[in-house]
PDB file of C-alpha atoms in Angstrom:
ATOM      1  CA  MET A   1      83.123  59.554  98.331  1.00  0.00           C
ATOM      2  CA  GLU A   2      85.889  62.030  99.190  1.00  0.00           C
ATOM      3  CA  LYS A   3      84.893  64.308  96.317  1.00  0.00           C
ATOM      4  CA  ILE A   4      81.341  64.430  97.579  1.00  0.00           C
ATOM      5  CA  LEU A   5      82.500  65.445 101.065  1.00  0.00           C
ATOM      6  CA  LEU A   6      84.776  68.121  99.652  1.00  0.00           C
ATOM      7  CA  GLN A   7      82.020  69.469  97.429  1.00  0.00           C
ATOM      8  CA  GLY A   8      79.712  69.546 100.446  1.00  0.00           C
ATOM      9  CA  GLU A   9      82.313  71.466 102.462  1.00  0.00           C
ATOM     10  CA  ILE A  10      82.877  73.897  99.603  1.00  0.00           C
ATOM     11  CA  SER A  11      79.179  74.566  99.206  1.00  0.00           C
ATOM     12  CA  ARG A  12      78.789  75.099 102.993  1.00  0.00           C
ATOM     13  CA  ASN A  13      81.732  77.525 103.023  1.00  0.00           C
ATOM     14  CA  THR A  14      80.328  79.346 100.003  1.00  0.00           C
ATOM     15  CA  GLN A  15      76.937  79.593 101.659  1.00  0.00           C
ATOM     16  CA  LYS A  16      78.473  80.931 104.909  1.00  0.00           C
ATOM     17  CA  ARG A  17      80.414  83.532 102.916  1.00  0.00           C
ATOM     18  CA  LYS A  18      77.225  84.638 101.140  1.00  0.00           C
ATOM     19  CA  GLU A  19      75.371  84.878 104.464  1.00  0.00           C
ATOM     20  CA  ASN A  20      78.173  86.965 105.951  1.00  0.00           C
ATOM     21  CA  GLN A  21      78.122  89.281 102.938  1.00  0.00           C
ATOM     22  CA  LYS A  22      74.365  89.727 103.244  1.00  0.00           C
ATOM     23  CA  SER A  23      74.535  90.454 106.965  1.00  0.00           C
ATOM     24  CA  GLY A  24      77.446  92.846 106.485  1.00  0.00           C
ATOM     25  CA  LYS A  25      79.944  90.736 108.443  1.00  0.00           C
ATOM     26  CA  ARG A  26      83.534  90.759 107.255  1.00  0.00           C
ATOM     27  CA  SER A  27      85.359  87.462 106.933  1.00  0.00           C
ATOM     28  CA  VAL A  28      88.704  89.243 107.407  1.00  0.00           C
ATOM     29  CA  PRO A  29      89.046  91.461 110.477  1.00  0.00           C
ATOM     30  CA  LEU A  30      89.461  95.143 109.715  1.00  0.00           C
ATOM     31  CA  ILE A  31      92.848  96.519 110.750  1.00  0.00           C
ATOM     32  CA  LYS A  32      92.364  99.960 112.235  1.00  0.00           C
ATOM     33  CA  PRO A  33      95.258 102.369 111.654  1.00  0.00           C
ATOM     34  CA  TRP A  34      96.753 104.329 114.535  1.00  0.00           C
ATOM     35  CA  SER A  35      95.183 107.747 115.088  1.00  0.00           C
ATOM     36  CA  SER A  36      97.344 110.817 115.620  1.00  0.00           C
ATOM     37  CA  HIS A  37      96.291 110.867 119.291  1.00  0.00           C
ATOM     38  CA  GLU A  38      97.324 107.221 119.703  1.00  0.00           C
ATOM     39  CA  ILE A  39     100.714 107.864 118.096  1.00  0.00           C
ATOM     40  CA  TRP A  40     101.370 110.872 120.354  1.00  0.00           C
ATOM     41  CA  SER A  41     100.385 108.775 123.381  1.00  0.00           C
ATOM     42  CA  PHE A  42     102.681 106.001 122.162  1.00  0.00           C
ATOM     43  CA  LEU A  43     105.560 108.486 121.813  1.00  0.00           C
ATOM     44  CA  GLN A  44     104.949 109.932 125.294  1.00  0.00           C
ATOM     45  CA  GLU A  45     105.005 106.490 126.873  1.00  0.00           C
ATOM     46  CA  TRP A  46     108.052 105.430 124.859  1.00  0.00           C
ATOM     47  CA  GLU A  47     109.929 108.587 125.871  1.00  0.00           C
ATOM     48  CA  PHE A  48     109.092 108.059 129.547  1.00  0.00           C
ATOM     49  CA  LEU A  49     110.117 104.404 129.476  1.00  0.00           C
ATOM     50  CA  GLU A  50     113.269 105.070 127.451  1.00  0.00           C
ATOM     51  CA  HIS A  51     114.565 107.757 129.811  1.00  0.00           C
ATOM     52  CA  GLU A  52     113.174 106.750 133.196  1.00  0.00           C
ATOM     53  CA  VAL A  53     112.854 102.973 133.242  1.00  0.00           C
ATOM     54  CA  TYR A  54     114.755 101.236 130.451  1.00  0.00           C
ATOM     55  CA  PHE A  55     117.625 103.654 129.793  1.00  0.00           C
ATOM     56  CA  GLY A  56     120.229 101.746 127.828  1.00  0.00           C
ATOM     57  CA  VAL A  57     118.029  98.680 127.277  1.00  0.00           C
ATOM     58  CA  LYS A  58     118.107  97.665 123.613  1.00  0.00           C
ATOM     59  CA  ASN A  59     115.370  95.024 123.861  1.00  0.00           C
ATOM     60  CA  ASN A  60     112.438  96.365 121.840  1.00  0.00           C
ATOM     61  CA  LEU A  61     110.246  93.447 122.924  1.00  0.00           C
ATOM     62  CA  VAL A  62     110.446  94.469 126.583  1.00  0.00           C
ATOM     63  CA  ILE A  63     109.785  98.113 125.729  1.00  0.00           C
ATOM     64  CA  SER A  64     106.881  97.220 123.386  1.00  0.00           C
ATOM     65  CA  ARG A  65     105.177  95.159 126.077  1.00  0.00           C
ATOM     66  CA  ALA A  66     105.562  97.968 128.616  1.00  0.00           C
ATOM     67  CA  ILE A  67     104.215 100.560 126.162  1.00  0.00           C
ATOM     68  CA  SER A  68     101.225  98.329 125.403  1.00  0.00           C
ATOM     69  CA  GLN A  69     100.421  98.004 129.117  1.00  0.00           C
ATOM     70  CA  ARG A  70     100.719 101.764 129.683  1.00  0.00           C
ATOM     71  CA  LEU A  71      98.525 102.505 126.648  1.00  0.00           C
ATOM     72  CA  HIS A  72      95.887 100.129 128.051  1.00  0.00           C
ATOM     73  CA  GLN A  73      95.908 102.227 131.235  1.00  0.00           C
ATOM     74  CA  ARG A  74      95.138 105.251 129.037  1.00  0.00           C
ATOM     75  CA  GLY A  75      92.267 103.383 127.402  1.00  0.00           C
ATOM     76  CA  ILE A  76      94.109 102.716 124.134  1.00  0.00           C
ATOM     77  CA  LYS A  77      93.866  99.023 123.284  1.00  0.00           C
ATOM     78  CA  LYS A  78      96.952  98.047 121.287  1.00  0.00           C
ATOM     79  CA  SER A  79      98.662  94.667 121.490  1.00  0.00           C
ATOM     80  CA  TRP A  80     102.360  94.403 122.195  1.00  0.00           C
ATOM     81  CA  LYS A  81     102.814  93.187 118.605  1.00  0.00           C
ATOM     82  CA  LYS A  82     101.217  96.354 117.222  1.00  0.00           C
ATOM     83  CA  CYS A  83     103.360  98.415 119.584  1.00  0.00           C
ATOM     84  CA  SER A  84     106.458  96.532 118.463  1.00  0.00           C
ATOM     85  CA  HIS A  85     105.600  97.202 114.825  1.00  0.00           C
ATOM     86  CA  MET A  86     104.993 100.901 115.547  1.00  0.00           C
ATOM     87  CA  LEU A  87     108.264 101.167 117.476  1.00  0.00           C
ATOM     88  CA  THR A  88     110.222  99.602 114.615  1.00  0.00           C
ATOM     89  CA  SER A  89     108.487 101.781 112.011  1.00  0.00           C
ATOM     90  CA  LEU A  90     109.180 104.985 113.936  1.00  0.00           C
ATOM     91  CA  GLU A  91     112.815 103.991 114.520  1.00  0.00           C
ATOM     92  CA  ASP A  92     113.205 103.335 110.783  1.00  0.00           C
ATOM     93  CA  LEU A  93     111.627 106.713 109.992  1.00  0.00           C
ATOM     94  CA  TYR A  94     113.966 108.497 112.401  1.00  0.00           C
ATOM     95  CA  TRP A  95     117.175 106.919 111.117  1.00  0.00           C
ATOM     96  CA  THR A  96     116.165 107.261 107.452  1.00  0.00           C
ATOM     97  CA  MET A  97     115.343 110.944 107.853  1.00  0.00           C
ATOM     98  CA  ARG A  98     118.478 111.556 109.904  1.00  0.00           C
ATOM     99  CA  GLU A  99     120.598 110.139 107.063  1.00  0.00           C
ATOM    100  CA  ALA A 100     118.641 112.109 104.455  1.00  0.00           C
ATOM    101  CA  ASN A 101     119.109 115.344 106.405  1.00  0.00           C
ATOM    102  CA  LYS A 102     122.888 114.847 106.521  1.00  0.00           C
ATOM    103  CA  ARG A 103     122.986 115.519 102.786  1.00  0.00           C
ATOM    104  CA  PRO A 104     123.568 119.141 101.808  1.00  0.00           C
ATOM    105  CA  ARG A 105     120.385 121.112 101.135  1.00  0.00           C
ATOM    106  CA  SER A 106     119.049 124.535 101.997  1.00  0.00           C
ATOM    107  CA  GLU A 107     116.988 123.277 104.945  1.00  0.00           C
ATOM    108  CA  PRO A 108     116.376 119.907 106.580  1.00  0.00           C
ATOM    109  CA  LEU A 109     113.459 117.780 105.482  1.00  0.00           C
ATOM    110  CA  PRO A 110     110.635 117.872 108.004  1.00  0.00           C
ATOM    111  CA  TYR A 111     109.041 114.628 109.094  1.00  0.00           C
ATOM    112  CA  PRO A 112     106.158 113.753 111.392  1.00  0.00           C
ATOM    113  CA  TYR A 113     106.989 113.352 115.061  1.00  0.00           C
ATOM    114  CA  GLY A 114     110.604 114.353 114.381  1.00  0.00           C
ATOM    115  CA  GLU A 115     111.212 116.286 117.595  1.00  0.00           C
ATOM    116  CA  ALA A 116     109.713 113.579 119.792  1.00  0.00           C
ATOM    117  CA  LEU A 117     111.704 110.878 118.002  1.00  0.00           C
ATOM    118  CA  HIS A 118     114.900 112.891 118.423  1.00  0.00           C
ATOM    119  CA  ARG A 119     114.249 113.208 122.168  1.00  0.00           C
ATOM    120  CA  ILE A 120     113.830 109.437 122.357  1.00  0.00           C
ATOM    121  CA  LEU A 121     116.490 108.224 119.922  1.00  0.00           C
ATOM    122  CA  GLY A 122     118.896 111.161 119.748  1.00  0.00           C
ATOM    123  CA  HIS A 123     120.983 109.928 122.668  1.00  0.00           C
ATOM    124  CA  THR A 124     121.659 106.630 120.872  1.00  0.00           C
ATOM    125  CA  GLN A 125     123.457 108.491 118.076  1.00  0.00           C
ATOM    126  CA  LYS A 126     126.149 109.569 120.581  1.00  0.00           C
ATOM    127  CA  ASP A 127     126.693 105.916 121.474  1.00  0.00           C
ATOM    128  CA  ILE A 128     127.143 105.008 117.796  1.00  0.00           C
ATOM    129  CA  ASP A 129     129.548 107.884 117.058  1.00  0.00           C
ATOM    130  CA  LEU A 130     131.928 106.910 119.895  1.00  0.00           C
TER     131      LEU A 130
END
C-alpha cells in the first residue's frame, strides 16, 4: 500500500514538473546577480553608514540590515542576507588585493571598486597595524 502511495506521489510530482516546463515556469528561483549600479549604490550606502553612523562597529549583521533598508529606499530590493554576502565578498576582495599589492611589482594590481573599498576599509588597517 505504501509503495502505491509513493508511486502516486512520484507520478504527480513528475506531472507537475512537466507542466511547469511546458508553461515556462522554473522550479528553482532564478538568482539575479548584482548590477554595477546596484553595487555602486551598495558601496555608497556602506561608506555613509561606516563613517557617519556605525564608525567603529564591527557587527556586519547590523550594517547589512541598515544597507538593505537604505537600498530599499532607493528602489533596490535586496535582502539583508544578500547585502551581508556582498559585504563579506567585497571585504575579502579588498584584503586579498591589499595583500597581493604588498608584493613587489612594477605597479599595483587594479581591482574593481578599489578606491571606494579603500575609503570604507582603509581606516581599519590603521587599527590592525597599531
